[in-house]
mmCIF file of C-alpha atoms in Angstrom:
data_model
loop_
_atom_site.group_PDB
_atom_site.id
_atom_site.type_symbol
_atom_site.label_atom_id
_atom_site.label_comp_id
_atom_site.label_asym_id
_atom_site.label_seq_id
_atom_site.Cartn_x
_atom_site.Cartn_y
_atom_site.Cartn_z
ATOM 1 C CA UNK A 1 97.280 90.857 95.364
ATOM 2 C CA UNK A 2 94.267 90.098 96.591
ATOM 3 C CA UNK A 3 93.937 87.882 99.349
ATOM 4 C CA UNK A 4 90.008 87.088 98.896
ATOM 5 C CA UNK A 5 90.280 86.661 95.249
ATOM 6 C CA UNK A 6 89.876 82.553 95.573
ATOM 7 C CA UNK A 7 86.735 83.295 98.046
ATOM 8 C CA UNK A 8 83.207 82.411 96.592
ATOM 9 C CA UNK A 9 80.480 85.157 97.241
ATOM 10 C CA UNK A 10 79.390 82.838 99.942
ATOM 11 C CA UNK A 11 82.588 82.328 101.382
ATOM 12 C CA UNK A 12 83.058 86.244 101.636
ATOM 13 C CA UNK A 13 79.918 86.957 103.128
ATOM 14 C CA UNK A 14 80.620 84.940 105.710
ATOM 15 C CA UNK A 15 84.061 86.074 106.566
ATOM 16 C CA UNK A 16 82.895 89.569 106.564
ATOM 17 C CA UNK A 17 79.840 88.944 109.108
ATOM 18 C CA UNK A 18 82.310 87.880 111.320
ATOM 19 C CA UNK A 19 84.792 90.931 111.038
ATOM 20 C CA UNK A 20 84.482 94.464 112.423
ATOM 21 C CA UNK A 21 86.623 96.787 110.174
ATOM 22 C CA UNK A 22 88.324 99.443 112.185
ATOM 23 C CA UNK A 23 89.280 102.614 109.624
ATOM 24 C CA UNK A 24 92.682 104.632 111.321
ATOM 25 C CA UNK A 25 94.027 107.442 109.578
ATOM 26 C CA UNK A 26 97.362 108.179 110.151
ATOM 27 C CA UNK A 27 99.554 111.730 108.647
ATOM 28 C CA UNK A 28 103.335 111.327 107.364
ATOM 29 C CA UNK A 29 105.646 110.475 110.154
ATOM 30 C CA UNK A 30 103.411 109.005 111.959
ATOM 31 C CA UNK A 31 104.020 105.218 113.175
ATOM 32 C CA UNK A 32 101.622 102.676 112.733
ATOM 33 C CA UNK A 33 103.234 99.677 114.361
ATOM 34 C CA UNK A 34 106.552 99.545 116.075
ATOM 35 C CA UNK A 35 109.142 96.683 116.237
ATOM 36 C CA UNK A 36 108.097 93.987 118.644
ATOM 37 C CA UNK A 37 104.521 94.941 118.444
ATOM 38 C CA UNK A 38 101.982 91.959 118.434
ATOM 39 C CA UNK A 39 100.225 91.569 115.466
ATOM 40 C CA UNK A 40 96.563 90.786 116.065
ATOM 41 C CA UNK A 41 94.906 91.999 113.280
ATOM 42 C CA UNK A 42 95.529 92.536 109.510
ATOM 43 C CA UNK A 43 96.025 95.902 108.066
ATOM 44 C CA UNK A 44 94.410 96.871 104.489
ATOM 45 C CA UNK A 45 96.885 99.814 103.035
ATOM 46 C CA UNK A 46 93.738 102.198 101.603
ATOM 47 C CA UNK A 47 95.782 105.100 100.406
ATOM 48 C CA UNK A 48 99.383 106.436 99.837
ATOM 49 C CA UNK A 49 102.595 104.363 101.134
ATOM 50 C CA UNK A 50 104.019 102.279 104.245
ATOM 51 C CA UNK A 51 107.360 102.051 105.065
ATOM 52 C CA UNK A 52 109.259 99.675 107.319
ATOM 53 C CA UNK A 53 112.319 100.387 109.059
ATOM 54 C CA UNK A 54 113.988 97.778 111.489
ATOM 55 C CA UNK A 55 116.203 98.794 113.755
ATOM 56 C CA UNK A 56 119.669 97.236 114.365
ATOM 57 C CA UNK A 57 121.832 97.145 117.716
ATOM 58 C CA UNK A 58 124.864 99.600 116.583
ATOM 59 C CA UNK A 59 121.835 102.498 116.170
ATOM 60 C CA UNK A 60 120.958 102.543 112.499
ATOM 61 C CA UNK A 61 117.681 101.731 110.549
ATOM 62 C CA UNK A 62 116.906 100.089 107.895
ATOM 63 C CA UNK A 63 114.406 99.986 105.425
ATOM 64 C CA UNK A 64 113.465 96.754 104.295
ATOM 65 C CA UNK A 65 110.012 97.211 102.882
ATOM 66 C CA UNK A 66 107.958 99.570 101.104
ATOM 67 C CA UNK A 67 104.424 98.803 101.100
ATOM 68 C CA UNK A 68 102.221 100.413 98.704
ATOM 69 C CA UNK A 69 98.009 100.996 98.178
ATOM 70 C CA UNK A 70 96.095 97.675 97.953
ATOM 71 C CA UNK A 71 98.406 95.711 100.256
ATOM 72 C CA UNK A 72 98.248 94.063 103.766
ATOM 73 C CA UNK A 73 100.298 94.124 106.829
ATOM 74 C CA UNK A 74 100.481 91.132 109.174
ATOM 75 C CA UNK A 75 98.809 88.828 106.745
ATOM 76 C CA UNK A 76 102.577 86.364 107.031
ATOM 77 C CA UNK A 77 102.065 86.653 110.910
ATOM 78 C CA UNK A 78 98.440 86.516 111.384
ATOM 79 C CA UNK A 79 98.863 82.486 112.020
ATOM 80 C CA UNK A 80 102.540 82.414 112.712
ATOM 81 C CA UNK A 81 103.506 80.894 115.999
ATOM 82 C CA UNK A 82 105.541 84.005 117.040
ATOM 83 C CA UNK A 83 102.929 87.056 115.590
ATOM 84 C CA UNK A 84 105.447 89.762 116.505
ATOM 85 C CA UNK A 85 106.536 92.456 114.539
ATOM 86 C CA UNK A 86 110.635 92.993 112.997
ATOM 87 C CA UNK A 87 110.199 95.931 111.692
ATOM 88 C CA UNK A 88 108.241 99.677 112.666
ATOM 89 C CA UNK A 89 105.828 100.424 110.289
ATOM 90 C CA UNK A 90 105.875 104.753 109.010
ATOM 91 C CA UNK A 91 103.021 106.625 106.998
#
């Protein structure tokens, strides 16, 4: 899914004026966001696979969402009232 797909060329040009893009490269095991973290920006999934593990209060994880190339993190919280993180995001 593409997020910008219902942008004009215009509309795009604009938006990406006004945005920095940060590139991070991160190895296997390593952890991108954790549980609770604030999300304040939205993450673009370049290459290979994300996974998300939240963690419950008698000590186990769970996964409850793989997230693969071509797809965002934190685009449900960007605008949500409480932008926080429920799950640690893994390379």
């Amino acid at each position: 899914m593409n997020i910008f797909n219902n942008l004009s060329s215009e509309e795009k040009e604009i938006l990406f004026d006004t945005v920095s893009p940060v590139i991070r490269t991160y190895h296997k095991g390593d952890t991108i966001f954790y549980e609770g973290d604030e999300c304040d920006y939205l993450a673009y999934i370049e290459e290979g696979t994300i996974i998300a593990k939240q963690s419950f209060s008698d000590g186990h994880d769970s996964i409850i969402k793989i997230i693969n190339k071509h797809e965002y993190i934190g685009i449900n919280l960007m605008y949500s009232s409480s932008p926080k993180y429920k799950a640690s995001f893994y390379d």
